[in-house]
Coordinates of C-alpha atoms in Angstrom, one line a residue:
X1 CA -114.4 139.5 -23.0
X2 CA -113.7 142.9 -22.7
X3 CA -114.4 144.1 -19.2
X4 CA -114.2 140.9 -17.6
X5 CA -113.8 142.1 -13.9
X6 CA -116.3 144.7 -14.5
X7 CA -119.1 142.2 -16.0
X8 CA -118.5 139.8 -13.1
X9 CA -119.5 142.5 -10.8
X10 CA -122.3 143.2 -13.2
X11 CA -123.2 139.5 -12.7
X12 CA -123.5 139.6 -9.3
X13 CA -126.2 142.3 -9.3
X14 CA -128.3 141.1 -12.4
X15 CA -127.6 138.2 -14.3
X16 CA -129.7 139.2 -17.2
X17 CA -128.0 142.7 -17.4
X18 CA -124.9 141.2 -17.3
X19 CA -125.8 139.1 -20.4
X20 CA -127.4 142.0 -22.3
X21 CA -124.0 144.3 -21.4
X22 CA -126.9 147.0 -20.2
X23 CA -125.3 150.2 -18.6
X24 CA -125.2 150.7 -15.3
X25 CA -122.9 153.3 -13.1
X26 CA -120.6 151.4 -10.5
X27 CA -119.3 154.3 -8.2
X28 CA -115.5 153.4 -6.5
X29 CA -114.2 155.9 -3.6
X30 CA -110.7 157.0 -4.2
X31 CA -109.5 155.5 -1.1
X32 CA -110.9 152.1 -2.2
X33 CA -109.4 152.6 -5.5
X34 CA -106.2 153.6 -4.1
X35 CA -106.3 149.9 -2.3
X36 CA -107.1 148.0 -5.3
X37 CA -104.5 149.7 -7.4
X38 CA -101.8 150.1 -5.0
X39 CA -101.3 154.2 -5.1
X40 CA -100.7 156.3 -2.3
X41 CA -102.3 159.0 -4.5
X42 CA -99.3 161.0 -5.3
X43 CA -97.0 159.0 -7.2
X44 CA -97.1 158.0 -10.9
X45 CA -98.2 161.3 -12.3
X46 CA -97.1 164.9 -12.4
X47 CA -98.8 167.3 -9.6
X48 CA -96.7 170.3 -9.7
X49 CA -98.3 173.4 -10.5
X50 CA -96.0 173.3 -13.7
X51 CA -98.4 170.8 -15.0
X52 CA -101.4 171.9 -13.7
X53 CA -100.7 175.1 -16.2
X54 CA -100.3 172.9 -19.2
X55 CA -103.4 170.7 -18.6
X56 CA -105.6 173.8 -17.7
X57 CA -104.5 175.8 -21.1
X58 CA -105.2 173.0 -22.9
X59 CA -108.8 172.3 -21.6
X60 CA -112.2 173.8 -21.2
X61 CA -114.0 174.9 -18.0
X62 CA -117.5 175.3 -16.7
X63 CA -117.3 177.2 -13.4
X64 CA -120.4 177.7 -11.8
X65 CA -122.2 177.1 -15.2
X66 CA -119.8 179.4 -16.9
X67 CA -117.4 178.5 -19.8
X68 CA -114.1 179.3 -19.7
X69 CA -111.5 178.9 -22.2
X70 CA -108.0 177.6 -21.0
X71 CA -106.5 178.9 -24.2
X72 CA -107.0 182.3 -23.1
X73 CA -104.3 181.1 -20.5
X74 CA -103.8 180.0 -17.0
X75 CA -104.0 183.3 -15.0
X76 CA -107.4 183.9 -16.9
X77 CA -108.8 180.6 -15.6
X78 CA -107.3 181.4 -12.1
X79 CA -109.1 184.3 -12.5
X80 CA -112.6 183.3 -13.2
X81 CA -112.4 180.8 -10.7
X82 CA -111.3 183.6 -7.7
X83 CA -114.2 185.7 -8.9
X84 CA -116.8 183.0 -8.5
X85 CA -115.2 182.6 -4.9
X86 CA -114.8 186.2 -3.8
X87 CA -118.6 187.0 -5.2
X88 CA -119.9 184.0 -3.0
X89 CA -122.9 184.7 -0.7
X90 CA -124.7 183.2 2.3
X91 CA -128.1 184.6 3.5
X92 CA -127.1 186.9 6.2
X93 CA -129.7 185.1 8.8
X94 CA -127.6 181.8 8.4
X95 CA -124.6 183.4 9.7
X96 CA -126.1 185.2 13.0
X97 CA -124.1 183.3 15.2
X98 CA -120.9 182.4 12.9
X99 CA -119.9 185.8 11.3
X100 CA -120.9 189.4 10.7
X101 CA -120.3 189.5 7.1
X102 CA -122.2 187.1 4.3
X103 CA -119.6 187.3 1.3
X104 CA -116.0 186.1 1.2
X105 CA -115.3 189.8 -0.4
X106 CA -112.8 190.8 2.4
X107 CA -110.9 187.3 2.5
X108 CA -106.9 187.6 1.9
X109 CA -106.7 188.0 -2.3
X110 CA -103.8 185.3 -1.6
X111 CA -106.3 182.8 0.2
X112 CA -108.6 182.4 -2.6
X113 CA -106.1 182.2 -5.5
X114 CA -104.4 179.7 -3.7
X115 CA -107.9 178.0 -3.0
X116 CA -108.6 178.5 -6.7
X117 CA -105.2 176.8 -7.7
X118 CA -105.8 173.8 -5.4
X119 CA -109.2 173.6 -7.6
X120 CA -107.7 173.3 -10.6
X121 CA -104.9 170.7 -9.8
X122 CA -107.5 168.5 -8.3
X123 CA -109.9 168.4 -11.5
X124 CA -107.4 168.5 -13.9
X125 CA -107.0 165.8 -16.6
X126 CA -103.6 164.5 -14.9
X127 CA -105.5 164.1 -11.6
X128 CA -109.0 163.0 -12.7
X129 CA -107.6 161.3 -15.3
X130 CA -105.3 158.9 -13.5
X131 CA -108.0 157.7 -11.3
X132 CA -110.4 157.2 -14.1
X133 CA -108.0 155.2 -15.9
X134 CA -107.1 153.4 -13.1
X135 CA -110.6 152.3 -12.6
X136 CA -111.1 151.3 -16.3
X137 CA -107.7 149.7 -16.4
X138 CA -108.5 147.7 -13.2
X139 CA -111.9 146.4 -14.2
X140 CA -111.5 146.6 -18.1
X141 CA -107.8 145.2 -18.8
X142 CA -107.8 142.0 -20.5
X143 CA -104.7 141.3 -22.4
X144 CA -104.7 139.8 -25.9
X145 CA -108.4 140.3 -26.1
X146 CA -109.0 144.3 -25.9
X147 CA -107.2 147.7 -26.0
X148 CA -108.0 150.8 -24.2
X149 CA -107.8 154.0 -25.9
X150 CA -108.9 157.4 -24.2
X151 CA -111.3 159.4 -26.6
X152 CA -110.1 162.5 -25.8
X153 CA -112.4 164.4 -28.4
X154 CA -115.3 163.3 -26.3
X155 CA -114.4 164.9 -23.1
X156 CA -116.8 167.4 -21.7
X157 CA -115.6 170.5 -20.0
X158 CA -114.3 170.5 -16.6
X159 CA -116.9 171.4 -13.9
X160 CA -116.3 173.6 -10.7
X161 CA -119.3 174.2 -8.7
X162 CA -118.8 176.8 -5.7
X163 CA -121.4 177.3 -3.0
X164 CA -121.0 178.9 0.1
X165 CA -122.3 178.2 3.5
X166 CA -122.2 176.2 6.5
X167 CA -119.5 173.3 7.0
X168 CA -118.2 171.1 9.5
X169 CA -114.5 170.7 9.8
X170 CA -111.7 170.0 12.5
X171 CA -109.7 172.2 14.2
X172 CA -106.2 171.4 14.4
X173 CA -106.9 169.9 17.9
X174 CA -108.8 167.3 16.2
X175 CA -112.5 168.2 17.4
X176 CA -115.3 168.8 14.9
X177 CA -116.3 172.0 14.6
X178 CA -118.8 174.1 12.7
X179 CA -118.7 177.1 10.7
X180 CA -119.3 178.3 7.2
X181 CA -116.8 178.7 3.9
X182 CA -116.9 177.8 0.4
X183 CA -117.3 174.1 -0.8
X184 CA -116.3 173.6 -4.6
X185 CA -117.9 170.0 -6.2
X186 CA -115.5 169.0 -8.9
X187 CA -116.5 166.7 -11.8
X188 CA -114.1 165.3 -14.8
X189 CA -115.6 163.0 -17.2
X190 CA -113.2 160.6 -19.4
X191 CA -114.5 158.5 -22.2
X192 CA -112.4 155.5 -23.1
X193 CA -113.1 153.4 -26.3
X194 CA -112.4 149.6 -25.5
X195 CA -110.8 147.9 -28.8
X196 CA -110.3 144.7 -30.1
X197 CA -106.5 143.3 -30.1
X198 CA -106.1 145.0 -33.6
X199 CA -107.8 148.4 -32.8
X200 CA -109.7 147.9 -35.8
X201 CA -113.3 148.0 -33.7
X202 CA -114.3 149.6 -31.0
X203 CA -116.2 146.4 -28.6
X204 CA -117.4 148.8 -25.5
X205 CA -117.7 152.4 -24.6
X206 CA -116.6 153.3 -20.9
X207 CA -117.5 156.6 -19.1
X208 CA -115.7 157.5 -15.9
X209 CA -116.8 160.6 -14.2
X210 CA -114.3 161.3 -11.7
X211 CA -115.4 163.5 -8.6
X212 CA -114.7 165.6 -5.5
X213 CA -115.4 167.6 -2.8
X214 CA -112.8 170.5 -1.4
X215 CA -113.4 173.1 0.9
X216 CA -112.4 176.1 2.4
X217 CA -113.5 177.3 6.0
X218 CA -113.3 181.0 6.3
X219 CA -115.1 181.7 9.3
X220 CA -113.0 179.8 12.3
X221 CA -110.4 180.5 14.3
X222 CA -106.8 181.7 13.1
X223 CA -105.0 182.5 10.3
X224 CA -103.1 179.0 11.5
X225 CA -106.8 177.4 11.4
X226 CA -107.1 178.3 7.9
X227 CA -103.4 177.2 7.0
X228 CA -104.2 173.8 8.0
X229 CA -107.5 173.5 6.5
X230 CA -107.3 174.9 2.9
X231 CA -108.1 171.9 1.1
X232 CA -108.6 168.4 2.0
X233 CA -106.3 165.4 0.9
X234 CA -106.9 164.2 -3.0
X235 CA -107.6 160.6 -1.3
X236 CA -110.5 161.4 0.7
X237 CA -113.8 160.5 1.7
X238 CA -115.5 162.8 -0.8
X239 CA -113.6 161.5 -3.8
X240 CA -114.9 158.9 -6.1
X241 CA -114.8 157.3 -9.7
X242 CA -118.3 156.9 -11.4
X243 CA -117.8 154.2 -14.1
X244 CA -120.5 153.1 -17.0
X245 CA -119.9 150.8 -19.8
X246 CA -121.9 150.2 -22.7
X247 CA -121.7 147.6 -25.6
X248 CA -121.3 149.3 -29.1

């Protein structure tokens, strides 16, 4: 049976649904997934900027609803993301006790460009695909019964949704502090076809949706603080992969 592990969990929730192969999503935090597959989050893939450039230039992005084509070049993609970061606004009344300005316009251009590149590395197909395939492989691999093949043609654009607002972070001393900054919600959907052993017929389709949240505090402390909190680790309490399996 393809996806035997997935269906075992399925049956624990609802035996009738398991027998019918009805779809329902299962969400696994990245920290849990790393323990399941024995990954430290850094190995088994190229996380360099060179690979990020290659990934970006052959993909598409929805950046706050605007379609950006990677074929326009990496600089154009970084510029589009940076432009959204720069134009981020917060209602002035929410900043009364935090800062005198309501935008990110006065931030160092290098800081915003660096954060934009961090977002692209965190959502690219190398990163998101690594975690998505790890979950699908863990739950759906059944040697001699099925083959798992990514369906790249069905992949929608990578999503980057940026908003500015209050956020809570930790100072270098380890204490929780409130301020404001930029928060980016990242999402990448990957579809996998699960074939019979001879790769002649698709038995099931697995849709894995990678999600993560990265933040950039802007209103707190010194340049040291900003460097320390430029983004969160890829394996974080905010990251997850949601998996849905459908019988074809």
